[in-house]
PDB file of C-alpha atoms and ligand atoms in Angstrom:
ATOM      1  CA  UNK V   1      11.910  18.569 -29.094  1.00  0.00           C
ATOM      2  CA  UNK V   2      10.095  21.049 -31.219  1.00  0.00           C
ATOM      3  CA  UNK V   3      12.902  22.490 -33.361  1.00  0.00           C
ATOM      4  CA  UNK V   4      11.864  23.049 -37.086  1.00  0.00           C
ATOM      5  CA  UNK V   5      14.659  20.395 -38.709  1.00  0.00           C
ATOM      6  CA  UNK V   6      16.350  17.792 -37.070  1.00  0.00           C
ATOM      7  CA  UNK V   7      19.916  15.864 -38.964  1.00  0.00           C
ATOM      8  CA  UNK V   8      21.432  12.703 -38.386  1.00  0.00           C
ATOM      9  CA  UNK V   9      23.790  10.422 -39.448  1.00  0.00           C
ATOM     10  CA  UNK V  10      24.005   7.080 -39.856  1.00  0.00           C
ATOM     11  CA  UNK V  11      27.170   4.450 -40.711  1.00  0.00           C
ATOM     12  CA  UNK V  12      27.124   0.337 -40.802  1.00  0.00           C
ATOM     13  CA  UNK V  13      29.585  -2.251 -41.983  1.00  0.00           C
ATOM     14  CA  UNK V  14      28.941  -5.909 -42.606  1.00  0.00           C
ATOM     15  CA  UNK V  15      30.844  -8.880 -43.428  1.00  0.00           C
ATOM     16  CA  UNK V  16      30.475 -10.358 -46.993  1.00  0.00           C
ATOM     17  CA  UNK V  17      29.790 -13.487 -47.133  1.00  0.00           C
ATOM     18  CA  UNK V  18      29.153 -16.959 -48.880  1.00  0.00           C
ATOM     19  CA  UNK V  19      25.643 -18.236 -48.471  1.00  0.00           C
ATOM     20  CA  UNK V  20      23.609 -15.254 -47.789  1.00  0.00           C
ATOM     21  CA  UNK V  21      21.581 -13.473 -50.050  1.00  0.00           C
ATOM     22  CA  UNK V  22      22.089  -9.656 -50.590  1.00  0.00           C
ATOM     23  CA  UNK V  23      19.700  -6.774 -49.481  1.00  0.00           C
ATOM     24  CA  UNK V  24      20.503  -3.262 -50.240  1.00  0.00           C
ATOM     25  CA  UNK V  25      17.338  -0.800 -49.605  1.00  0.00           C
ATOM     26  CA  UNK V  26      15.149  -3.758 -49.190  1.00  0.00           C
ATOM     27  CA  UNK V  27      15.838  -4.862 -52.851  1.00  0.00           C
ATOM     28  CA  UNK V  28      16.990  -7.788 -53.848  1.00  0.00           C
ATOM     29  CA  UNK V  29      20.858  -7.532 -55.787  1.00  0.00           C
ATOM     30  CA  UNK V  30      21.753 -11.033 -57.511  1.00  0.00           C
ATOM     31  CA  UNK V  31      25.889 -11.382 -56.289  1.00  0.00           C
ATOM     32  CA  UNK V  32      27.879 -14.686 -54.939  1.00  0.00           C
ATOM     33  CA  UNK V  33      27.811 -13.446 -51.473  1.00  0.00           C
ATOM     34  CA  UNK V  34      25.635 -11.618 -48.950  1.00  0.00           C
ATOM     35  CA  UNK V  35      25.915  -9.575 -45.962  1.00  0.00           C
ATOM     36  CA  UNK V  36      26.373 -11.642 -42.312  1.00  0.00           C
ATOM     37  CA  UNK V  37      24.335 -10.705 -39.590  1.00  0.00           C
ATOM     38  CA  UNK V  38      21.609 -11.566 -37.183  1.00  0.00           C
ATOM     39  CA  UNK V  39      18.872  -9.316 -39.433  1.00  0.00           C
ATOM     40  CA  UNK V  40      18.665  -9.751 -43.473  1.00  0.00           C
ATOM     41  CA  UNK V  41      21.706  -7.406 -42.555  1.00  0.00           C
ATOM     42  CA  UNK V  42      20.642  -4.812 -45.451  1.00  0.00           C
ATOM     43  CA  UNK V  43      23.595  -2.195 -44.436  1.00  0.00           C
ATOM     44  CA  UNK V  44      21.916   0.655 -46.508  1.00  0.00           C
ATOM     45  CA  UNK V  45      18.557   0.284 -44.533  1.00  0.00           C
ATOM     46  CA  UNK V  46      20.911   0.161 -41.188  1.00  0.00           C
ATOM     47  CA  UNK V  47      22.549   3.264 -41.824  1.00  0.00           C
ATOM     48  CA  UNK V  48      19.088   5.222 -43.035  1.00  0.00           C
ATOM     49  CA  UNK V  49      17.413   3.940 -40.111  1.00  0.00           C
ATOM     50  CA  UNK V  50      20.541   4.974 -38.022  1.00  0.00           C
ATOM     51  CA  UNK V  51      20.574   8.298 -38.958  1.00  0.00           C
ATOM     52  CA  UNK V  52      16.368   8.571 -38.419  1.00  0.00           C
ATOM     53  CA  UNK V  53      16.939   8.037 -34.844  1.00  0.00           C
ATOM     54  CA  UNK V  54      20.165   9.742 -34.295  1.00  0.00           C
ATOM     55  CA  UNK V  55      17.853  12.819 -36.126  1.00  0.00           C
ATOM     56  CA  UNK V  56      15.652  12.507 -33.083  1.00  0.00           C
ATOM     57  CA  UNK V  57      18.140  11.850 -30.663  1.00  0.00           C
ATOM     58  CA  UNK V  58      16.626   8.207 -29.597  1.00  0.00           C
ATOM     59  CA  UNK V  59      19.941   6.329 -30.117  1.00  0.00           C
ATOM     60  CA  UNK V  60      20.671   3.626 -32.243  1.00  0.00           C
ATOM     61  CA  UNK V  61      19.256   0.632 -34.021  1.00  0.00           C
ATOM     62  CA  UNK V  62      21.017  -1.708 -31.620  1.00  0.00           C
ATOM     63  CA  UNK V  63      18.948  -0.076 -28.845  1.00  0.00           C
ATOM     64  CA  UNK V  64      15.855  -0.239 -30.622  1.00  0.00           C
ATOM     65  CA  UNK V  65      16.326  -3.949 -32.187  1.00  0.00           C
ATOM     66  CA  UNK V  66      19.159  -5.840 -30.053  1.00  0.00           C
ATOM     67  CA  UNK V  67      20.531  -8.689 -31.598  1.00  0.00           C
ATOM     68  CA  UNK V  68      20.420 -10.491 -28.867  1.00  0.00           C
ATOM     69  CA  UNK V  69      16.621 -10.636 -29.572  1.00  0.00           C
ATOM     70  CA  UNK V  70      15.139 -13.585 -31.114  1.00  0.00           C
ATOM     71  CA  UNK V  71      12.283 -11.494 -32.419  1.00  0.00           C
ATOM     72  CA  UNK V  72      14.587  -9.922 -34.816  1.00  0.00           C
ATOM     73  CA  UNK V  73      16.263 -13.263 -36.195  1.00  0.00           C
ATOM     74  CA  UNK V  74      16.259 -12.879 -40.215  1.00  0.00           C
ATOM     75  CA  UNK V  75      14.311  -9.677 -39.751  1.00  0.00           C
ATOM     76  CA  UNK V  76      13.352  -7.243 -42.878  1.00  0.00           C
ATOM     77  CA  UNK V  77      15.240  -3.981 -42.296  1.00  0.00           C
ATOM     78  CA  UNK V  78      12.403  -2.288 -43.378  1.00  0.00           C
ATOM     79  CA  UNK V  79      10.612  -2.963 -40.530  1.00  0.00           C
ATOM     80  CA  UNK V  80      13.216  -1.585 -38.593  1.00  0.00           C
ATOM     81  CA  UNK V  81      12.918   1.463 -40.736  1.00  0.00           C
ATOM     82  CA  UNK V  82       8.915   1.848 -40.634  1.00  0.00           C
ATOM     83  CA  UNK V  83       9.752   1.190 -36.759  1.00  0.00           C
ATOM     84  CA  UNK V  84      12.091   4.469 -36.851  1.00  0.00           C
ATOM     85  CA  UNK V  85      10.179   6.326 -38.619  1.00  0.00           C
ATOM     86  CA  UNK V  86       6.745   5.917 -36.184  1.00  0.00           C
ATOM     87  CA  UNK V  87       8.887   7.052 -33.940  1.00  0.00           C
ATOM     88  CA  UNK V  88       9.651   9.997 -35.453  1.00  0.00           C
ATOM     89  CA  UNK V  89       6.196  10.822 -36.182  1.00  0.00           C
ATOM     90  CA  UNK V  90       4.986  10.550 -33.039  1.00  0.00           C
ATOM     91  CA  UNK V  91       7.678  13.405 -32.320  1.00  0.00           C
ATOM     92  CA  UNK V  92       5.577  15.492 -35.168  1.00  0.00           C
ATOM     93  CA  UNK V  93       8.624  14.877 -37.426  1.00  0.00           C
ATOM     94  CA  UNK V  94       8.302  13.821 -41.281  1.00  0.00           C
ATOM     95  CA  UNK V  95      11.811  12.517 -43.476  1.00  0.00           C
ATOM     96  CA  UNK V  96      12.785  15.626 -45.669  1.00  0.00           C
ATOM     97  CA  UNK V  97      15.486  13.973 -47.715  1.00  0.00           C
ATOM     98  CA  UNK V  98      17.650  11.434 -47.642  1.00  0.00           C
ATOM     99  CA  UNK V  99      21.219  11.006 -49.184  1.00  0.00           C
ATOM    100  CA  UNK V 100      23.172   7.888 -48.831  1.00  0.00           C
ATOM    101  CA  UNK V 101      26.303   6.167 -49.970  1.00  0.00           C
ATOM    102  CA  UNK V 102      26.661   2.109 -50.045  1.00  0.00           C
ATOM    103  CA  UNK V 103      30.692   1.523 -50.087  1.00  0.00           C
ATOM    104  CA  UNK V 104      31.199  -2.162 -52.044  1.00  0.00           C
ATOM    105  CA  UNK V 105      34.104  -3.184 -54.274  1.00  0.00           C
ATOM    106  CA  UNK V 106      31.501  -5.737 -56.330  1.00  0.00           C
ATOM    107  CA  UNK V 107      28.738  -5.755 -57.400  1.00  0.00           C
ATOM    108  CA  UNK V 108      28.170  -2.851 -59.431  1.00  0.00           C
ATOM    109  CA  UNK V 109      24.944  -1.089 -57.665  1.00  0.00           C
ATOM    110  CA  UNK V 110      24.034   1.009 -60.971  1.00  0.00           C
ATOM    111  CA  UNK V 111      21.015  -1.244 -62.233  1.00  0.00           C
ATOM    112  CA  UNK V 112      19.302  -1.447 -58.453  1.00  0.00           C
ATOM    113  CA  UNK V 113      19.536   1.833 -57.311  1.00  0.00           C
ATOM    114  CA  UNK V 114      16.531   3.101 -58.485  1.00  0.00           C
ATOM    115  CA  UNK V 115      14.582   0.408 -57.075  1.00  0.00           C
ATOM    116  CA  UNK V 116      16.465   0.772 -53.964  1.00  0.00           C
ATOM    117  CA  UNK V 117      15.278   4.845 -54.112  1.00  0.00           C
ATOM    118  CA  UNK V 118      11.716   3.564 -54.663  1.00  0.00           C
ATOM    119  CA  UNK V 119      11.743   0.990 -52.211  1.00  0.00           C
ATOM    120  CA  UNK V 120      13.097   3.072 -49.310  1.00  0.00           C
ATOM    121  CA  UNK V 121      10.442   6.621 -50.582  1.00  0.00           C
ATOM    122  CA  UNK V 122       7.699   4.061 -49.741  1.00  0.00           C
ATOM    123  CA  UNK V 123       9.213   2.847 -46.052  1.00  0.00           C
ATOM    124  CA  UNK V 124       9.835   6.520 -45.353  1.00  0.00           C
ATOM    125  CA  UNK V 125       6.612   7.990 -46.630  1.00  0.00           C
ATOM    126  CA  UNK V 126       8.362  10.396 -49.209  1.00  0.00           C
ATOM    127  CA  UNK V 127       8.355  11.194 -52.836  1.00  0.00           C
ATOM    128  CA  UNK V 128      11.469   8.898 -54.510  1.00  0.00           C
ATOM    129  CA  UNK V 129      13.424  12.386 -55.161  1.00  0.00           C
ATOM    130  CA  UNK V 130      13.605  12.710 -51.612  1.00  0.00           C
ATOM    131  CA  UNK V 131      15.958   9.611 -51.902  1.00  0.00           C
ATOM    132  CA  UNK V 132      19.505   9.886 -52.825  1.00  0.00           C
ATOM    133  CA  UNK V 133      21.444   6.589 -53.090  1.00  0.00           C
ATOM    134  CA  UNK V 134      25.278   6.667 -54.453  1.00  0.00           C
ATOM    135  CA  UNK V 135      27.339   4.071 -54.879  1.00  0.00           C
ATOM    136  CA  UNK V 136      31.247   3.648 -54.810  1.00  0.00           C
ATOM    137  CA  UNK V 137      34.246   1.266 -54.441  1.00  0.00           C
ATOM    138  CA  UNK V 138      36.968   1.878 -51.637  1.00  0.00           C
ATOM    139  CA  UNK V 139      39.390   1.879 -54.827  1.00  0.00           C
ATOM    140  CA  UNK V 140      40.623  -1.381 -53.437  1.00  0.00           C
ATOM    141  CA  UNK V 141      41.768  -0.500 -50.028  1.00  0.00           C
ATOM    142  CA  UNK V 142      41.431  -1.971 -46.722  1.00  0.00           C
ATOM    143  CA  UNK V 143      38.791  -4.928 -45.661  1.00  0.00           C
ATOM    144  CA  UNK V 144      36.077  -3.450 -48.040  1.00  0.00           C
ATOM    145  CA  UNK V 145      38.622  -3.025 -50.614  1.00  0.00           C
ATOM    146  CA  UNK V 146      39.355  -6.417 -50.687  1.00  0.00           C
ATOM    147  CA  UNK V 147      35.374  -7.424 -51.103  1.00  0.00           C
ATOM    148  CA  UNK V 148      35.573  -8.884 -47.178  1.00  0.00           C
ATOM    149  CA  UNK V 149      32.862  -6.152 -46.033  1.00  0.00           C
ATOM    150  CA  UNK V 150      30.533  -3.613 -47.353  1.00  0.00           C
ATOM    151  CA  UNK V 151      29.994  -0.396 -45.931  1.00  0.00           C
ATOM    152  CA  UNK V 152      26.451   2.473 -45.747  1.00  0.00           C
ATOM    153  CA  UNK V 153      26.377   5.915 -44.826  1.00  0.00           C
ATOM    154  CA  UNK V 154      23.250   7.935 -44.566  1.00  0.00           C
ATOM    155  CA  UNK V 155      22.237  11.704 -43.672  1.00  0.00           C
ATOM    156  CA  UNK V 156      18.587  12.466 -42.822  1.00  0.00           C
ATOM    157  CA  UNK V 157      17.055  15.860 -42.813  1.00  0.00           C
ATOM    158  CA  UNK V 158      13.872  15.829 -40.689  1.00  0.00           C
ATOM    159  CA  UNK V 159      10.805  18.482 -41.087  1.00  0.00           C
ATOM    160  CA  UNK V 160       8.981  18.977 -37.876  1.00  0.00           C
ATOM    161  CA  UNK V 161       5.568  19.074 -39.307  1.00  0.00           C
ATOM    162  CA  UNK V 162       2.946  18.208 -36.177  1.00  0.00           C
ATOM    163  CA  UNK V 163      -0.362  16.641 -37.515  1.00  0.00           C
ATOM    164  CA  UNK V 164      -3.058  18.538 -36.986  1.00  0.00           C
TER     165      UNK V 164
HETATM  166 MG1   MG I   1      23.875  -3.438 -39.452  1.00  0.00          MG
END
């Protein structure tokens, strides 16, 4: 694998739930319910770190970090992410951009997401306008619609850029 950019994609749904806290980006957002899972279940780190490896063609974070693993019981995403993206590295490939959308009836994301952007430039070794994070309702349809789930998608351009 030597090709000068690389793209992937990355999707993840979780249940909302009663009694967990809420991660997006590795920030912290203050609502009733959180996201179910066997990680901190941070969907928008999921899909980044989805689309990281799918970039570089090493499959999926389920591959990587199985949940059948106690190792990654109440894990921090962004260890998953730092994970994917030493990967990467060792591949001589650097994160050119990222642009993501979280898909959530409630709360309204506006206030975090440039903490979120911050948060996830760090993890991925880029400057914070290499981060795009959008936000939007499923105008009330379906599962996520009805504030049962929230959804991430995430597309990753990466730079082959070997260190010397
Ligand atoms: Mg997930």
């Amino acid at each position: 694998m030597s090709e000068a950019y690389r793209i992937g994609t990355g999707y993840d749904i979780h249940r909302l739930v009663d009694g967990r806290k809420l991660l997006l980006g590795g920030v912290r957002v203050p609502f009733m319910k959180g996201l179910l899972g066997h990680s901190d279940s941070d969907v928008l780190a999921h899909a980044v770190c989805d689309a990281v490896l799918g970039a570089a063609a090493l499959g999926d974070i389920g591959a990587h970090f199985p949940d059948t693993d106690p190792r990654w019981r109440g894990a921090s995403s962004l260890d998953f992410l730092r994970h994917a993206i030493k990967l990467v590295g060792e591949k001589g490939y650097r994160v050119a951009n990222v642009d993501a959308t979280v898909i959530t009836e409630q709360p309204k994301l506006k206030p975090y997401i440039q903490a979120m952007r911050e948060k996830l430039a760090e993890v991925l070794e880029v400057n914070v306008d290499a981060i795009s994070i959008k936000a939007k309702t499923n105008e009330g349809l379906d599962a996520i619609g009805r504030g049962e789930a929230m959804a991430a998608q995430a597309i990753v351009l990466l730079v082959h850029s070997p260190q010397p």
